[in-house]
């Protein structure tokens, strides 16, 4: 009979846990968050927020599109108040799917630049992430580099590493390029890059950096915070990789679209259409855009603040000054599908 | 008579409920949306298909080559170390495919210790020497074969052990050599079991996303995710998933057709211990190596690497691991009990009244295994959320406080998803156990005046015990390793070890993911070892 008792208690715990999870999500003084940001990169801030305001934060993390689907299916009964995700394309998709509502936040409208938030207030950018060119210091001199477009030139044949086209970071880079160059130029640019690949796309951004350090290829396109993390790592192997590569800010000079600036994207948040704790959610969003939270992101994950005047980490400083592509980030969302299809056509796996 | 009908009706209701998510996905087939399909057809679909077929072919060959010889050697031959090897070769089962893939990549990648060492030693640069490219179709085949062969081993070994010794002895007395007897008698007799194990491994292969995505191999499943995540197109993703399902149905039908009317009851009840074939000298060395190799590559090497990372390099997990382990363990346990219970009910219903609607629905209920967890999760969310909304409307009509999402927003959704995803595993095991109980045993029992319940409790339960235990344990291990459905469906503030390992790994912190990964492996070892016990007792050793 003993095993039966163990089973009973397991069932009871499972059921109570699920009831608790549901009811606690609906009590007052809470805010419920669906986050596509990983727990490690959001929970410490949420805990600080709870400590200072007394508002409890309930959290589910997951992949952006899965959470979006969950929001859609839950409809008016959703417990979620705030949807946090990375990539403007995803924020746009959430807006299009009708799961967000516009909320005016005067304070944020003042501090966050216009192109980094939705015009109507459906979503607000919270951190900036740069995706410049990164090169192997011993085999490339910065004067060899100029623009993203130039990576399609024959001199990079067999010297380029790219992450797969499944990565939304690459999709957004292509979406921005479509806006700058038009679809057919973008496709031939990608075809040129695919020809130059040293190996078939695989792995994440970190793997591309490791490939540079190991001599597999000489240039790549990677989000800077991955490099920042390796610079700050306590592991010797990571530091070795970081010491062999450097950031190049592309598309800084020249004429027309060629000088549009380096590709940037945001992580951000929007209010869910059927959220029941608007006040608390507003308080949380303001907290995430506050100076201390912005500094935390810069320090812990090497993302650039969206609010001006916030101190950035030494790793970020070491990457130098840059001009940022000032494209309205909504366009990344609008062009996303076309971008993914062009990538398929160009043979970017 | 009523009882038999009652059971059928009950089973049909259960099976229909479990099939609901699969039906939801299939229903997308009727929603016309041609634009994206045309694009996929024009560009990537043929790659997806070819890669998926090659992957299945490769993994299928791999699991048979690893699973059947090990099962044969450990159940029919005697050689030094046979006893401990017979359970040790099961250990890779505790290793999730995505984790073994991360681990071997860390070891064998161009930036890993082995290639770095080669370069330091020889002074060569990348590309100057040949080295196995782990991130490739071949790499994915090897990784998945290494962790999936235990399904074949398990089923094949159980079949070999339960085979009546007398069939083999008759074969030998008719002039067959031992090896010939194996080839012409034991193997064909074990065929349903081997096929069952193989189809589990292949369905798991088709549903895999983590490994192929990490290796950059575009398969049909990565295509489904690409349409879902990349294009945000649920309908087209569901249509792709439905085509995958149709393919699996076709395979299963083909297999059924190929064995048509063959029955695999053992003619004799003789469980007398067969004389093991003694292997000496060179043969013994070969036997030990055959069993040791999959154990080495499927468990010892990756587990050692994980342990090394976890102890020396990763950020420690802290006390949080207690709640993570408890969440994983209790979920897996409850899901395993539910799946096994339902499998028993369904198998009995099928046995008692093998009529078409019952058989079809039960088959439908098992198809969840071939679908990726994310797709299952969507199929689960849609009907449960609909139920929730109906409940809320009902409550509002009576003026009561809204209950919220008590089904789709709670662990109910998760347990439902696990049942849908893994029922096939439990069904396979319970069904094969039940199939071995000859109908004549029931007739005998009934002729002696026993009630149907007495027949079940006195005859079936003792004979079925190990099959049921096997079902519980396999589902337990599978749920423990499950990731995508857990990620989408879990309630607020609820994490499991697999979720934690995934979050760190997908944030490209492979080394930091090691503590959670090694925990999954360690907790998974418990049921895997019990699994061995449950089979070993089928025949006196």
PDB file of C-alpha atoms in Angstrom, chain B residues 214-327:
ATOM      1  CA  UNK B 214      21.571  22.388 -33.451  1.00  0.00           C
ATOM      2  CA  UNK B 215      23.463  20.531 -36.158  1.00  0.00           C
ATOM      3  CA  UNK B 216      21.952  22.689 -38.899  1.00  0.00           C
ATOM      4  CA  UNK B 217      20.399  19.689 -40.674  1.00  0.00           C
ATOM      5  CA  UNK B 218      17.157  20.750 -42.362  1.00  0.00           C
ATOM      6  CA  UNK B 219      14.594  18.002 -41.850  1.00  0.00           C
ATOM      7  CA  UNK B 220      10.873  17.938 -42.186  1.00  0.00           C
ATOM      8  CA  UNK B 221      10.555  18.821 -38.509  1.00  0.00           C
ATOM      9  CA  UNK B 222      12.847  21.830 -38.745  1.00  0.00           C
ATOM     10  CA  UNK B 223      10.649  22.795 -41.696  1.00  0.00           C
ATOM     11  CA  UNK B 224       7.589  22.652 -39.458  1.00  0.00           C
ATOM     12  CA  UNK B 225       9.310  24.899 -36.956  1.00  0.00           C
ATOM     13  CA  UNK B 226      10.523  27.202 -39.635  1.00  0.00           C
ATOM     14  CA  UNK B 227       6.972  27.722 -40.875  1.00  0.00           C
ATOM     15  CA  UNK B 228       5.736  28.152 -37.335  1.00  0.00           C
ATOM     16  CA  UNK B 229       8.505  30.315 -35.897  1.00  0.00           C
ATOM     17  CA  UNK B 230       9.967  31.845 -39.026  1.00  0.00           C
ATOM     18  CA  UNK B 231       6.776  32.538 -40.913  1.00  0.00           C
ATOM     19  CA  UNK B 232       4.464  32.609 -37.894  1.00  0.00           C
ATOM     20  CA  UNK B 233       2.094  30.481 -39.923  1.00  0.00           C
ATOM     21  CA  UNK B 234       0.335  27.965 -37.665  1.00  0.00           C
ATOM     22  CA  UNK B 235      -1.902  26.614 -40.399  1.00  0.00           C
ATOM     23  CA  UNK B 236       0.933  25.760 -42.784  1.00  0.00           C
ATOM     24  CA  UNK B 237       2.999  24.329 -39.916  1.00  0.00           C
ATOM     25  CA  UNK B 238       0.088  22.150 -38.872  1.00  0.00           C
ATOM     26  CA  UNK B 239      -0.394  21.062 -42.471  1.00  0.00           C
ATOM     27  CA  UNK B 240       3.239  19.994 -42.665  1.00  0.00           C
ATOM     28  CA  UNK B 241       2.839  18.144 -39.365  1.00  0.00           C
ATOM     29  CA  UNK B 242      -0.273  16.449 -40.693  1.00  0.00           C
ATOM     30  CA  UNK B 243       1.641  15.268 -43.762  1.00  0.00           C
ATOM     31  CA  UNK B 244       4.326  13.878 -41.457  1.00  0.00           C
ATOM     32  CA  UNK B 245       1.612  12.053 -39.592  1.00  0.00           C
ATOM     33  CA  UNK B 246       0.142  10.669 -42.810  1.00  0.00           C
ATOM     34  CA  UNK B 247       3.587   9.322 -43.674  1.00  0.00           C
ATOM     35  CA  UNK B 248       3.878   7.584 -40.298  1.00  0.00           C
ATOM     36  CA  UNK B 249       0.397   6.104 -40.680  1.00  0.00           C
ATOM     37  CA  UNK B 250       1.425   4.726 -44.047  1.00  0.00           C
ATOM     38  CA  UNK B 251       4.550   3.082 -42.579  1.00  0.00           C
ATOM     39  CA  UNK B 252       2.552   1.502 -39.793  1.00  0.00           C
ATOM     40  CA  UNK B 253      -0.051   0.204 -42.214  1.00  0.00           C
ATOM     41  CA  UNK B 254       2.686  -1.264 -44.410  1.00  0.00           C
ATOM     42  CA  UNK B 255       4.192  -3.074 -41.459  1.00  0.00           C
ATOM     43  CA  UNK B 256       0.773  -4.398 -40.360  1.00  0.00           C
ATOM     44  CA  UNK B 257       0.114  -5.576 -43.887  1.00  0.00           C
ATOM     45  CA  UNK B 258       3.447  -7.333 -44.138  1.00  0.00           C
ATOM     46  CA  UNK B 259       2.700  -9.555 -41.183  1.00  0.00           C
ATOM     47  CA  UNK B 260      -1.009  -9.842 -41.914  1.00  0.00           C
ATOM     48  CA  UNK B 261      -2.382 -12.940 -40.249  1.00  0.00           C
ATOM     49  CA  UNK B 262       0.759 -14.095 -38.507  1.00  0.00           C
ATOM     50  CA  UNK B 263       0.327 -14.654 -34.778  1.00  0.00           C
ATOM     51  CA  UNK B 264       3.140 -14.698 -32.311  1.00  0.00           C
ATOM     52  CA  UNK B 265       1.885 -16.592 -29.288  1.00  0.00           C
ATOM     53  CA  UNK B 266       4.360 -18.983 -27.857  1.00  0.00           C
ATOM     54  CA  UNK B 267       3.101 -22.489 -28.372  1.00  0.00           C
ATOM     55  CA  UNK B 268       4.588 -23.837 -25.215  1.00  0.00           C
ATOM     56  CA  UNK B 269       4.764 -22.415 -21.732  1.00  0.00           C
ATOM     57  CA  UNK B 270       8.139 -23.920 -21.087  1.00  0.00           C
ATOM     58  CA  UNK B 271      10.156 -21.207 -19.415  1.00  0.00           C
ATOM     59  CA  UNK B 272      12.956 -23.571 -18.706  1.00  0.00           C
ATOM     60  CA  UNK B 273      16.294 -21.885 -18.765  1.00  0.00           C
ATOM     61  CA  UNK B 274      17.935 -22.210 -22.082  1.00  0.00           C
ATOM     62  CA  UNK B 275      21.526 -23.250 -22.062  1.00  0.00           C
ATOM     63  CA  UNK B 276      23.407 -20.101 -22.854  1.00  0.00           C
ATOM     64  CA  UNK B 277      25.859 -20.460 -25.668  1.00  0.00           C
ATOM     65  CA  UNK B 278      29.224 -20.169 -23.995  1.00  0.00           C
ATOM     66  CA  UNK B 279      31.604 -17.816 -25.740  1.00  0.00           C
ATOM     67  CA  UNK B 280      35.310 -18.193 -25.191  1.00  0.00           C
ATOM     68  CA  UNK B 281      38.470 -16.466 -26.225  1.00  0.00           C
ATOM     69  CA  UNK B 282      38.178 -14.324 -29.298  1.00  0.00           C
ATOM     70  CA  UNK B 283      34.400 -14.701 -29.430  1.00  0.00           C
ATOM     71  CA  UNK B 284      34.082 -13.533 -25.840  1.00  0.00           C
ATOM     72  CA  UNK B 285      36.213 -10.492 -26.592  1.00  0.00           C
ATOM     73  CA  UNK B 286      34.037  -9.675 -29.576  1.00  0.00           C
ATOM     74  CA  UNK B 287      30.857 -10.077 -27.533  1.00  0.00           C
ATOM     75  CA  UNK B 288      32.150  -7.805 -24.782  1.00  0.00           C
ATOM     76  CA  UNK B 289      33.234  -5.193 -27.313  1.00  0.00           C
ATOM     77  CA  UNK B 290      29.887  -5.274 -29.097  1.00  0.00           C
ATOM     78  CA  UNK B 291      28.122  -4.520 -25.817  1.00  0.00           C
ATOM     79  CA  UNK B 292      30.729  -2.133 -24.486  1.00  0.00           C
ATOM     80  CA  UNK B 293      30.919   0.133 -27.541  1.00  0.00           C
ATOM     81  CA  UNK B 294      27.381   1.598 -27.427  1.00  0.00           C
ATOM     82  CA  UNK B 295      27.666   1.947 -23.650  1.00  0.00           C
ATOM     83  CA  UNK B 296      30.960   3.786 -23.999  1.00  0.00           C
ATOM     84  CA  UNK B 297      29.864   6.200 -26.711  1.00  0.00           C
ATOM     85  CA  UNK B 298      26.224   6.522 -25.694  1.00  0.00           C
ATOM     86  CA  UNK B 299      26.767   7.041 -22.007  1.00  0.00           C
ATOM     87  CA  UNK B 300      30.180   6.899 -20.385  1.00  0.00           C
ATOM     88  CA  UNK B 301      31.948   9.454 -22.571  1.00  0.00           C
ATOM     89  CA  UNK B 302      29.168  12.071 -22.707  1.00  0.00           C
ATOM     90  CA  UNK B 303      28.240  11.619 -19.042  1.00  0.00           C
ATOM     91  CA  UNK B 304      31.871  12.053 -18.027  1.00  0.00           C
ATOM     92  CA  UNK B 305      32.141  15.209 -20.089  1.00  0.00           C
ATOM     93  CA  UNK B 306      28.917  16.578 -18.575  1.00  0.00           C
ATOM     94  CA  UNK B 307      30.100  15.708 -15.101  1.00  0.00           C
ATOM     95  CA  UNK B 308      33.404  17.431 -15.748  1.00  0.00           C
ATOM     96  CA  UNK B 309      31.666  20.583 -16.953  1.00  0.00           C
ATOM     97  CA  UNK B 310      29.177  20.490 -14.090  1.00  0.00           C
ATOM     98  CA  UNK B 311      31.820  20.093 -11.409  1.00  0.00           C
ATOM     99  CA  UNK B 312      34.682  22.224 -12.675  1.00  0.00           C
ATOM    100  CA  UNK B 313      33.364  24.814 -15.064  1.00  0.00           C
ATOM    101  CA  UNK B 314      29.660  25.524 -14.750  1.00  0.00           C
ATOM    102  CA  UNK B 315      27.882  27.911 -12.444  1.00  0.00           C
ATOM    103  CA  UNK B 316      26.429  25.691  -9.737  1.00  0.00           C
ATOM    104  CA  UNK B 317      22.695  25.133  -9.703  1.00  0.00           C
ATOM    105  CA  UNK B 318      22.165  26.011  -6.027  1.00  0.00           C
ATOM    106  CA  UNK B 319      19.241  24.898  -3.927  1.00  0.00           C
ATOM    107  CA  UNK B 320      16.895  25.537  -6.791  1.00  0.00           C
ATOM    108  CA  UNK B 321      17.765  22.094  -8.056  1.00  0.00           C
ATOM    109  CA  UNK B 322      15.583  20.533  -5.356  1.00  0.00           C
ATOM    110  CA  UNK B 323      12.430  22.145  -6.723  1.00  0.00           C
ATOM    111  CA  UNK B 324      13.518  21.509 -10.322  1.00  0.00           C
ATOM    112  CA  UNK B 325      14.139  17.845  -9.593  1.00  0.00           C
ATOM    113  CA  UNK B 326      10.868  17.517  -7.687  1.00  0.00           C
ATOM    114  CA  UNK B 327       8.870  19.140 -10.490  1.00  0.00           C
TER     115      UNK B 327
END
